[in-house]
């Protein structure tokens, strides 16, 4: 069997045999499409025989015959509709593969440029130059307005569409443009401001001013990219389109999803109404981080509770960072002995990577913090300063416990945005379903995800995005060139745990909790508190974010590559770092 790959979703082949069907199954094909009419040649295996073999091998089979040299518009529509409903990867065949390749190119001409289609076909060994005029005609006809539903809407086309203009989206765009400056990129982002979210911990600790973490979106958006200041209402990956809030659509050759996650304040009754008053705060919001510092300064005695919900959350060390900086200030001002501090976490351990636990535990002991494992915040009564926790004991029994507080710092539950979880891109938990190595979607080969919205089992941090962005950039360009994704992300994440003002435990780890230190231990031993790590957090990381990562400069972030393309496989077990014992 002679396989010729056109995209991650479809390959074509000359006439296949019954034995080839088993080979196709071993390559992971889920659907076979026959584009050759029966009895076209004496040596031909007719469709029913191939269909029977496909059924035995657990492969779907479709029969869509077209006459050589006479592919009609009806044939093209039928093929496009078939491709939209079948499960991939797909193997289409005819006598030589030319008809199948031509059908694919003409069906894709509605949203891919004629030259890109001709180049892809040429790389697969098919010369479709005779179809150039027809490809151009179909491309031009689809570029202005469609009216197959009430009210016309426009369709704009871009080579790469990035949904989300936060850290992930901006960094991927910049990395792509560093490699190929002429790439046609669109970024869909409704916000008019961009935030350096890792800085909010330092705002809540009285180190940064809030405005230091904010810039105008216009000032950080890559000038070479087209910015659509709106939100996405629907993903249509089978049509290679997204739908914007106003009904307009963007067609793409490759899509990068970088929406981030959703802070689910509403999941805890009474929380949203209490935020910013009654002693209830959170460093997870730009407007509330200064209130955290105000509460730290105002609290002189009583109960201070810091919470952490079930995983996944972004920057899983942030709840502890807020607690340690608060305790440090209270100790310096002589108030700590009069304040009862509790860390109530839904997890079963202080930190999931064991190498960092001794240093963190020492600070917990020195500050006199009471650790409350398997305590999940489920309700807040702000006016009466009461917090209710669902507490799980060692036998799995759950009881509700009410605690009084004078200060309550909350890390909210977090989940994928609704537009993602309700889309074809989502896994069962709502996150974008990607390969943990290449960050390529497991079903749609021209779709990638970066940052918090991906279901890769890594810690959701800005440092992870810094390593992911170059990987996605290289793999997107490979996909556009018809090549396999070969750049690899190894799960890197960094959590600079601010254990006191002036010292940080610099946790750096990858998949499975494997340590991935950036610097040699003689310079920065990440398992121990370090003043140099504090300087890195306070002085260097903001610069690294604004002027390196968002500019596509990949200092200490160059991607590694696979030596060969592995067979498709499932993702490793989810890394719930903070819950490992």
Coordinates of C-alpha atoms in Angstrom, one line a residue:
X1 CA 0.0 0.0 0.0
X2 CA 1.3 3.4 -1.0
X3 CA 0.2 6.1 1.5
X4 CA 0.4 9.7 0.6
X5 CA -0.4 12.2 3.4
X6 CA -2.3 15.4 2.5
X7 CA -3.0 16.5 6.1
X8 CA -3.0 15.0 9.5
X9 CA -6.7 14.1 8.9
X10 CA -6.5 12.5 5.4
X11 CA -4.2 10.4 3.3
X12 CA -4.7 9.1 -0.2
X13 CA -3.6 6.0 -2.0
X14 CA -3.8 4.1 -5.3
X15 CA -6.1 1.1 -5.4
X16 CA -5.8 -0.9 -2.2
X17 CA -6.1 -4.7 -1.7
X18 CA -8.0 -6.6 1.0
X19 CA -4.7 -7.2 2.8
X20 CA -4.0 -3.5 2.8
X21 CA -7.1 -2.9 4.9
X22 CA -5.4 -4.5 7.9
X23 CA -2.3 -2.4 7.3
X24 CA -4.4 0.7 7.3
X25 CA -5.9 -0.4 10.6
X26 CA -2.4 -0.8 12.1
X27 CA -1.6 2.8 10.9
X28 CA -4.6 4.1 12.9
X29 CA -7.0 4.9 10.1
X30 CA -10.6 5.1 11.2
X31 CA -12.4 5.6 7.9
X32 CA -11.7 4.3 4.3
X33 CA -13.3 6.1 1.4
X34 CA -13.5 4.5 -2.1
X35 CA -13.6 7.1 -4.9
X36 CA -13.3 4.5 -7.7
X37 CA -16.4 3.2 -9.5
X38 CA -16.7 -0.6 -9.4
X39 CA -15.6 -2.6 -12.5
X40 CA -13.4 0.1 -13.8
X41 CA -10.5 -2.3 -14.3
X42 CA -10.0 -6.1 -14.5
X43 CA -7.5 -6.1 -11.7
X44 CA -9.7 -4.0 -9.4
X45 CA -11.0 -5.2 -6.0
X46 CA -14.5 -3.9 -5.9
X47 CA -15.9 -1.7 -3.1
X48 CA -18.0 -4.4 -1.3
X49 CA -15.0 -6.6 -0.7
X50 CA -13.0 -3.7 0.7
X51 CA -16.0 -2.7 2.8
X52 CA -16.2 -6.2 4.3
X53 CA -12.5 -6.2 5.2
X54 CA -12.9 -2.8 6.7
X55 CA -15.8 -4.0 8.9
X56 CA -13.7 -6.9 10.1
X57 CA -10.9 -4.5 11.1
X58 CA -13.1 -2.0 12.9
X59 CA -12.8 0.6 10.2
X60 CA -15.8 2.6 8.8
X61 CA -16.2 2.4 5.0
X62 CA -17.7 4.9 2.6
X63 CA -18.4 4.5 -1.2
X64 CA -18.3 7.7 -3.1
X65 CA -17.4 6.9 -6.7
X66 CA -16.5 9.7 -9.2
X67 CA -15.6 9.4 -12.9
X68 CA -12.1 10.1 -13.8
X69 CA -11.7 13.5 -15.6
X70 CA -15.3 14.4 -14.8
X71 CA -15.5 15.6 -11.1
X72 CA -18.7 17.6 -10.8
X73 CA -19.7 20.2 -8.2
X74 CA -22.1 17.7 -6.8
X75 CA -19.2 15.3 -6.3
X76 CA -17.2 18.0 -4.5
X77 CA -20.1 18.9 -2.2
X78 CA -20.7 15.2 -1.4
X79 CA -17.0 14.7 -0.5
X80 CA -17.0 17.8 1.7
X81 CA -20.1 16.7 3.5
X82 CA -18.6 13.2 3.9
X83 CA -15.4 14.6 5.3
X84 CA -17.3 16.7 7.8
X85 CA -19.1 13.7 9.4
X86 CA -16.6 10.8 9.3
X87 CA -14.0 10.0 12.0
X88 CA -10.4 10.5 11.1
X89 CA -7.7 9.8 10.2
X90 CA -9.2 9.0 6.7
X91 CA -7.7 7.0 3.9
X92 CA -9.3 7.8 0.5
X93 CA -8.3 5.8 -2.6
X94 CA -9.0 5.5 -6.4
X95 CA -7.0 3.9 -9.2
X96 CA -3.9 6.1 -8.7
X97 CA -5.1 8.4 -5.9
X98 CA -5.4 11.4 -8.2
X99 CA -9.2 11.6 -8.1
X100 CA -9.2 11.4 -4.3
X101 CA -6.5 14.1 -4.1
X102 CA -8.4 16.3 -6.5
X103 CA -11.7 15.9 -4.6
X104 CA -9.9 16.9 -1.4
X105 CA -8.3 19.9 -2.9
X106 CA -11.5 21.2 -4.5
X107 CA -13.5 20.6 -1.3
X108 CA -10.8 22.5 0.7
X109 CA -10.7 25.4 -1.9
X110 CA -13.4 27.2 -0.1
X111 CA -11.0 28.2 2.7
X112 CA -7.5 27.3 1.7
X113 CA -5.5 29.2 -0.9
X114 CA -5.0 27.5 -4.3
X115 CA -1.2 27.6 -4.0
X116 CA -1.2 25.9 -0.6
X117 CA -3.4 23.1 -2.0
X118 CA -1.2 22.8 -5.2
X119 CA 1.9 22.6 -3.1
X120 CA 0.5 20.0 -0.7
X121 CA -0.6 17.9 -3.6
X122 CA 2.8 18.2 -5.3
X123 CA 4.5 17.1 -2.1
X124 CA 2.3 14.0 -2.1
X125 CA 3.3 13.3 -5.7
X126 CA 0.2 14.7 -7.5
X127 CA 0.3 17.4 -10.1
X128 CA -3.0 19.3 -9.9
X129 CA -1.9 22.3 -12.0
X130 CA -4.7 21.5 -14.4
X131 CA -7.1 22.3 -11.6
X132 CA -5.6 25.7 -10.8
X133 CA -8.3 27.8 -12.5
X134 CA -11.1 25.8 -10.8
X135 CA -9.4 26.1 -7.4
X136 CA -9.0 29.8 -7.8
X137 CA -12.6 30.2 -8.9
X138 CA -13.9 28.2 -5.8
X139 CA -11.6 30.2 -3.5
X140 CA -12.8 33.5 -4.9
X141 CA -16.5 32.6 -4.8
X142 CA -16.3 31.7 -1.1
X143 CA -14.4 34.8 0.1
X144 CA -17.1 37.4 0.5
X145 CA -20.6 36.5 1.8
X146 CA -22.6 33.4 2.5
X147 CA -26.3 33.5 3.1
X148 CA -27.3 29.9 4.0
X149 CA -29.0 31.2 7.1
X150 CA -31.1 34.2 7.9
X151 CA -29.0 37.3 7.7
X152 CA -25.8 37.5 5.7
X153 CA -22.4 37.1 7.4
X154 CA -18.9 37.7 6.2
X155 CA -16.1 35.1 6.0
X156 CA -12.5 36.3 6.3
X157 CA -9.6 33.9 5.6
X158 CA -6.3 33.7 7.4
X159 CA -3.5 31.2 7.3
X160 CA -3.4 31.0 11.2
X161 CA -6.1 32.0 13.5
X162 CA -5.3 32.3 17.2
X163 CA -8.2 32.5 19.7
X164 CA -7.0 34.3 22.8
X165 CA -4.7 37.3 23.1
X166 CA -3.3 36.4 26.6
X167 CA 0.2 35.1 27.3
X168 CA -0.2 31.9 25.1
X169 CA -1.8 33.5 22.1
X170 CA 0.6 36.4 22.0
X171 CA 3.7 34.2 22.5
X172 CA 2.7 31.8 19.7
X173 CA 2.0 34.6 17.3
X174 CA 5.3 36.2 18.0
X175 CA 7.2 32.9 17.7
X176 CA 5.6 32.1 14.3
X177 CA 6.4 35.6 13.0
X178 CA 10.0 35.2 14.2
X179 CA 10.2 32.1 12.0
X180 CA 8.1 33.3 9.0
X181 CA 7.4 37.0 9.2
X182 CA 5.0 37.0 6.3
X183 CA 2.6 34.5 7.9
X184 CA -1.0 35.7 7.7
X185 CA -2.1 35.6 11.4
X186 CA -5.4 36.7 13.0
X187 CA -5.8 37.0 16.8
X188 CA -9.3 37.0 18.3
X189 CA -9.4 38.7 21.7
X190 CA -12.1 40.9 23.1
X191 CA -10.2 42.5 25.9
X192 CA -8.5 45.9 25.6
X193 CA -5.9 45.3 28.4
X194 CA -3.3 42.6 28.8
X195 CA -2.2 41.5 32.3
X196 CA 1.0 40.1 33.8
X197 CA -0.9 37.8 36.1
X198 CA 2.1 36.3 37.9
X199 CA 2.6 39.8 39.4
X200 CA -0.7 39.8 41.2
X201 CA 0.8 37.8 44.1
X202 CA 3.4 40.5 44.6
X203 CA 0.6 43.2 44.5
X204 CA -1.2 41.3 47.2
X205 CA 2.1 41.2 49.2
X206 CA 2.7 44.9 48.9
X207 CA 5.7 44.5 46.6
X208 CA 4.2 45.6 43.2
X209 CA 1.7 48.3 42.4
X210 CA -1.3 47.0 40.5
X211 CA -0.7 49.1 37.4
X212 CA 2.7 47.5 36.9
X213 CA 0.9 44.3 35.8
X214 CA -1.2 46.0 33.1
X215 CA -0.7 47.2 29.6
X216 CA -2.9 48.2 26.7
X217 CA -3.7 45.3 24.5
X218 CA -3.0 47.4 21.4
X219 CA 0.6 48.0 22.7
X220 CA 1.5 44.3 23.1
X221 CA -0.4 42.9 20.1
X222 CA 2.0 41.9 17.2
X223 CA 1.7 44.6 14.6
X224 CA 1.9 42.0 11.8
X225 CA -1.2 40.2 13.1
X226 CA -4.8 41.1 12.4
X227 CA -6.6 41.8 15.6
X228 CA -10.4 41.0 15.9
X229 CA -11.5 42.6 19.1
X230 CA -14.4 40.3 19.8
X231 CA -15.1 36.9 21.2
X232 CA -15.7 33.5 19.6
X233 CA -19.2 32.0 19.9
X234 CA -18.6 28.7 18.1
X235 CA -15.9 26.4 16.8
X236 CA -16.4 24.5 13.5
X237 CA -13.3 22.5 13.1
X238 CA -14.8 20.2 10.5
X239 CA -15.2 23.3 8.3
X240 CA -12.0 24.9 9.5
X241 CA -13.9 27.9 10.7
X242 CA -14.8 29.8 13.9
X243 CA -17.8 31.9 14.4
X244 CA -17.5 35.3 16.0
X245 CA -20.0 36.9 18.4
X246 CA -21.6 39.0 15.6
X247 CA -22.1 35.9 13.4
X248 CA -19.1 36.6 11.1
X249 CA -16.7 33.7 10.5
X250 CA -13.0 33.2 10.2
X251 CA -11.6 30.4 8.0
X252 CA -8.2 29.1 8.8
X253 CA -5.6 26.6 7.6
X254 CA -4.4 26.2 11.2
X255 CA -6.1 27.1 14.5
X256 CA -4.4 27.8 17.9
X257 CA -6.7 27.8 20.9
X258 CA -5.3 30.0 23.7
X259 CA -8.4 31.1 25.6
X260 CA -7.1 30.3 29.1
X261 CA -9.5 29.0 31.7
X262 CA -12.5 30.3 33.6
X263 CA -12.5 31.3 37.2
X264 CA -15.7 29.8 38.5
X265 CA -16.6 32.2 41.3
X266 CA -20.3 31.2 41.0
X267 CA -19.4 27.6 42.0
X268 CA -19.2 28.6 45.7
X269 CA -22.5 30.1 47.0
X270 CA -22.0 33.5 48.5
X271 CA -18.4 34.0 47.3
X272 CA -19.0 36.4 44.4
X273 CA -21.2 38.6 46.5
X274 CA -18.6 38.8 49.3
X275 CA -15.5 39.5 47.2
X276 CA -13.8 42.8 48.0
X277 CA -15.6 43.3 51.3
X278 CA -16.2 41.5 54.7
X279 CA -12.5 40.4 54.7
X280 CA -12.9 38.2 51.6
X281 CA -10.3 38.6 48.9
X282 CA -8.3 36.8 46.1
X283 CA -5.1 37.5 44.3
X284 CA -6.6 35.8 41.3
X285 CA -8.3 39.1 40.3
X286 CA -6.5 42.2 39.2
X287 CA -9.0 44.5 41.1
X288 CA -8.8 42.4 44.3
X289 CA -5.0 42.0 44.8
X290 CA -4.7 45.5 46.4
X291 CA -7.5 44.5 48.8
X292 CA -5.4 41.5 49.9
X293 CA -2.6 43.8 50.9
X294 CA -5.0 46.2 52.6
X295 CA -6.4 43.2 54.7
X296 CA -2.9 42.0 55.6
X297 CA -2.1 45.5 56.9
X298 CA -5.4 45.8 58.8
X299 CA -5.5 42.3 60.4
X300 CA -4.1 42.4 63.9
X301 CA -5.7 39.3 65.4
X302 CA -8.2 36.6 64.7
X303 CA -8.5 34.0 62.0
X304 CA -6.9 34.1 58.6
X305 CA -7.9 31.4 56.2
X306 CA -6.3 30.6 52.8
X307 CA -8.1 28.2 50.5
X308 CA -7.2 26.0 47.5
X309 CA -9.8 24.1 45.5
X310 CA -9.5 20.8 43.6
X311 CA -7.2 20.6 40.6
X312 CA -6.7 21.8 38.0
X313 CA -6.0 25.4 38.8
X314 CA -3.6 27.9 37.3
X315 CA -0.5 28.7 39.3
X316 CA -1.2 26.1 42.0
X317 CA 1.3 27.7 44.3
X318 CA -0.5 31.0 44.4
X319 CA -2.7 30.3 47.4
X320 CA 0.4 29.4 49.4
X321 CA 2.3 32.4 48.1
X322 CA -0.4 34.7 49.4
X323 CA -0.3 33.0 52.8
X324 CA 3.5 33.0 53.2
X325 CA 3.8 36.7 52.3
X326 CA 1.0 37.6 54.7
X327 CA 2.6 35.6 57.5
X328 CA 6.0 37.2 56.8
X329 CA 4.5 40.7 57.2
X330 CA 2.6 39.8 60.3
X331 CA 5.8 38.3 61.8
X332 CA 7.9 41.4 60.9
X333 CA 5.3 43.6 62.6
X334 CA 4.9 41.4 65.7
X335 CA 1.3 40.4 65.0
X336 CA 1.7 36.8 63.9
X337 CA 1.3 35.3 67.4
X338 CA -2.2 36.9 67.6
X339 CA -3.4 35.5 64.3
X340 CA -4.6 31.9 63.7
X341 CA -3.5 31.0 60.2
X342 CA -5.1 28.0 58.4
X343 CA -4.3 26.6 55.0
X344 CA -7.5 24.7 53.8
X345 CA -6.8 22.8 50.7
X346 CA -8.9 20.2 48.9
X347 CA -5.7 18.3 48.2
X348 CA -4.1 15.7 50.4
X349 CA -0.6 17.2 50.5
X350 CA 1.2 20.5 50.9
X351 CA 2.9 20.1 47.5
X352 CA 3.0 17.2 45.1
X353 CA 6.7 17.3 44.1
X354 CA 8.4 15.8 47.2
X355 CA 11.7 17.6 46.7
X356 CA 10.1 21.0 47.6
X357 CA 8.1 19.8 50.6
X358 CA 10.8 20.0 53.3
X359 CA 11.5 23.7 52.7
X360 CA 7.8 24.6 52.5
X361 CA 7.0 22.6 55.6
X362 CA 9.7 24.4 57.6
X363 CA 8.0 27.7 56.8
X364 CA 4.6 26.3 57.7
X365 CA 6.1 25.3 61.1
X366 CA 7.9 28.6 61.6
X367 CA 4.8 30.6 60.9
X368 CA 2.6 28.3 63.0
X369 CA 0.3 27.6 60.1
X370 CA -2.3 24.9 60.6
X371 CA -2.6 22.6 57.6
X372 CA -6.1 21.4 56.8
X373 CA -5.9 18.8 54.0
X374 CA -9.0 17.6 52.1
X375 CA -10.9 20.8 53.1
X376 CA -12.9 22.1 50.1
X377 CA -14.5 25.5 50.4
X378 CA -18.2 25.1 49.4
X379 CA -19.9 28.3 50.8
X380 CA -19.1 31.8 52.0
X381 CA -21.3 34.0 54.3
X382 CA -19.5 37.3 54.0
X383 CA -21.6 39.5 56.3
X384 CA -21.3 37.0 59.1
X385 CA -17.7 36.0 58.2
X386 CA -18.4 32.3 58.0
X387 CA -16.8 29.8 55.6
X388 CA -18.1 26.3 55.1
X389 CA -15.9 23.4 54.0
X390 CA -16.6 19.9 52.9
X391 CA -14.1 17.8 54.8
X392 CA -13.2 14.3 53.6
X393 CA -11.8 11.9 56.2
X394 CA -9.4 9.0 55.6
X395 CA -12.4 6.6 55.0
X396 CA -13.9 8.9 52.3
X397 CA -16.7 10.2 54.5
X398 CA -17.6 13.9 54.0
X399 CA -18.8 16.3 56.6
X400 CA -19.5 20.0 56.5
X401 CA -17.5 22.2 58.8
X402 CA -18.1 25.9 59.4
X403 CA -15.2 28.2 60.2
X404 CA -15.2 31.9 61.3
X405 CA -12.7 34.2 59.7
X406 CA -11.4 37.8 59.9
X407 CA -9.6 37.4 56.6
X408 CA -10.4 34.9 53.9
X409 CA -8.2 34.5 50.8
X410 CA -9.9 32.4 48.2
X411 CA -8.6 30.5 45.2
X412 CA -11.7 29.9 43.1
X413 CA -12.6 26.6 41.3
X414 CA -11.5 26.7 37.7
X415 CA -12.7 25.1 34.5
X416 CA -12.5 25.4 30.7
X417 CA -14.5 28.3 29.2
X418 CA -18.0 27.3 28.1
X419 CA -17.3 27.9 24.4
X420 CA -14.5 25.3 24.6
X421 CA -16.3 22.7 26.8
X422 CA -19.3 22.8 24.5
X423 CA -17.2 22.5 21.3
X424 CA -16.0 19.5 19.3
X425 CA -12.5 20.3 20.5
X426 CA -13.1 19.3 24.1
X427 CA -12.4 16.1 26.0
X428 CA -14.8 14.7 28.5
X429 CA -13.7 17.2 31.1
X430 CA -14.1 20.2 28.8
X431 CA -10.5 21.0 28.0
X432 CA -9.0 21.0 24.5
X433 CA -7.9 17.5 23.8
X434 CA -4.3 17.5 22.7
X435 CA -1.2 15.4 22.6
X436 CA 0.8 16.2 25.7
X437 CA 4.1 16.2 23.6
X438 CA 3.2 18.1 20.5
X439 CA 0.1 20.0 21.8
X440 CA -1.6 19.0 18.5
X441 CA -5.3 18.1 18.7
X442 CA -5.9 14.4 18.8
X443 CA -8.6 14.5 16.2
X444 CA -8.1 17.7 14.2
X445 CA -4.5 17.7 13.0
X446 CA -4.5 21.4 12.1
X447 CA -5.6 22.5 15.6
X448 CA -3.3 23.2 18.5
X449 CA -3.8 24.5 22.0
X450 CA -1.4 26.4 24.3
X451 CA -1.6 27.4 27.9
X452 CA -4.3 26.7 30.5
X453 CA -7.0 25.5 28.1
X454 CA -5.0 22.4 27.0
X455 CA -5.6 19.1 28.7
X456 CA -1.9 18.3 28.8
X457 CA -1.1 17.1 32.3
X458 CA 1.3 20.0 33.2
X459 CA 1.1 22.7 35.9
X460 CA -0.8 25.6 34.4
X461 CA 1.7 28.5 34.7
X462 CA 3.1 31.3 32.6
X463 CA 6.4 29.5 32.6
X464 CA 4.7 26.6 31.0
X465 CA 3.4 28.9 28.2
X466 CA 6.9 30.2 27.6
X467 CA 8.1 26.6 26.8
X468 CA 4.9 25.6 25.0
X469 CA 4.7 28.6 22.6
X470 CA 7.8 27.8 20.5
X471 CA 6.7 24.1 20.3
X472 CA 3.3 25.1 19.0
X473 CA 4.8 27.7 16.6
X474 CA 7.1 25.1 15.0
X475 CA 4.4 22.5 14.8
X476 CA 1.9 24.8 13.2
X477 CA 4.4 25.7 10.5
X478 CA 5.1 22.1 10.0
X479 CA 1.4 21.3 9.6
X480 CA 1.0 24.1 7.1
X481 CA 3.9 22.6 5.1
X482 CA 2.3 19.2 5.1
X483 CA 4.9 17.8 7.5
X484 CA 4.3 16.0 10.9
X485 CA 4.5 17.8 14.2
X486 CA 8.0 17.1 15.6
X487 CA 8.7 19.8 18.2
X488 CA 8.2 18.5 21.8
X489 CA 7.0 20.0 25.0
X490 CA 8.2 18.1 28.1
X491 CA 5.7 19.4 30.6
X492 CA 7.9 22.2 32.1
X493 CA 6.3 24.5 34.6
X494 CA 7.7 26.8 37.2
X495 CA 6.2 28.0 40.5
X496 CA 8.3 30.5 42.3
X497 CA 7.0 30.0 45.9
X498 CA 7.4 33.3 47.7
X499 CA 8.0 31.9 51.2
X500 CA 9.0 35.3 52.6
X501 CA 9.8 38.8 51.4
X502 CA 13.2 38.4 49.8
X503 CA 13.3 34.6 49.4
X504 CA 11.7 32.1 47.0
X505 CA 11.6 28.3 46.7
X506 CA 11.9 28.1 42.9
X507 CA 10.0 24.9 41.9
X508 CA 10.6 23.8 38.4
X509 CA 9.3 20.5 37.2
X510 CA 7.8 18.7 34.2
X511 CA 5.6 15.7 33.5
X512 CA 5.4 13.3 36.4
X513 CA 7.0 15.8 38.8
X514 CA 10.4 15.3 37.2
X515 CA 12.7 18.2 38.2
X516 CA 13.7 20.5 35.3
X517 CA 15.9 23.2 36.9
X518 CA 16.9 26.1 34.6
X519 CA 20.1 26.9 36.5
X520 CA 22.8 24.8 38.1
X521 CA 22.3 24.0 41.8
X522 CA 25.4 26.0 42.7
X523 CA 23.7 29.1 41.4
X524 CA 20.1 28.5 42.4
X525 CA 19.1 25.4 44.3
X526 CA 15.3 25.4 43.7
X527 CA 14.6 23.1 46.6
X528 CA 15.8 25.7 49.1
X529 CA 14.7 29.3 49.7
X530 CA 16.9 31.7 47.8
X531 CA 17.5 35.4 47.6
X532 CA 18.7 35.1 44.0
X533 CA 15.4 33.4 43.1
X534 CA 13.5 36.4 44.6
X535 CA 15.5 38.8 42.4
X536 CA 14.6 36.6 39.5
X537 CA 10.9 36.8 40.4
X538 CA 10.9 40.5 41.2
X539 CA 13.2 42.0 38.6
X540 CA 13.8 39.5 35.8
X541 CA 10.6 37.6 35.2
X542 CA 8.5 40.7 34.3
X543 CA 11.1 41.7 31.7
X544 CA 11.2 38.1 30.5
X545 CA 7.5 38.1 30.0
X546 CA 7.0 41.5 28.3
X547 CA 10.2 41.9 26.3
X548 CA 11.2 38.3 25.6
X549 CA 8.3 35.8 25.6
X550 CA 5.7 38.2 24.0
X551 CA 8.3 39.3 21.4
X552 CA 9.0 35.7 20.2
X553 CA 12.5 35.6 21.7
X554 CA 13.1 32.1 22.9
X555 CA 15.9 32.5 25.4
X556 CA 16.1 29.2 27.4
X557 CA 13.0 28.1 25.6
X558 CA 14.1 26.5 22.3
X559 CA 12.0 23.4 21.6
X560 CA 13.4 19.9 21.4
X561 CA 12.4 17.6 18.6
X562 CA 11.3 14.0 18.2
X563 CA 13.8 11.7 16.5
X564 CA 10.9 9.9 14.9
X565 CA 7.1 10.3 14.7
X566 CA 5.5 8.1 17.4
X567 CA 2.4 6.1 16.8
X568 CA -0.7 7.8 18.3
X569 CA -1.1 7.0 22.0
X570 CA -3.1 8.2 24.9
X571 CA -1.9 11.0 27.2
X572 CA -0.2 10.0 30.5
X573 CA -2.1 10.1 33.7
X574 CA -3.1 13.5 34.8
X575 CA -0.4 15.2 36.9
X576 CA -2.3 16.5 39.9
X577 CA 0.9 17.7 41.4
X578 CA -0.5 19.3 44.6
X579 CA -2.4 16.2 45.5
X580 CA 0.3 13.6 45.2
X581 CA 1.6 12.2 48.5

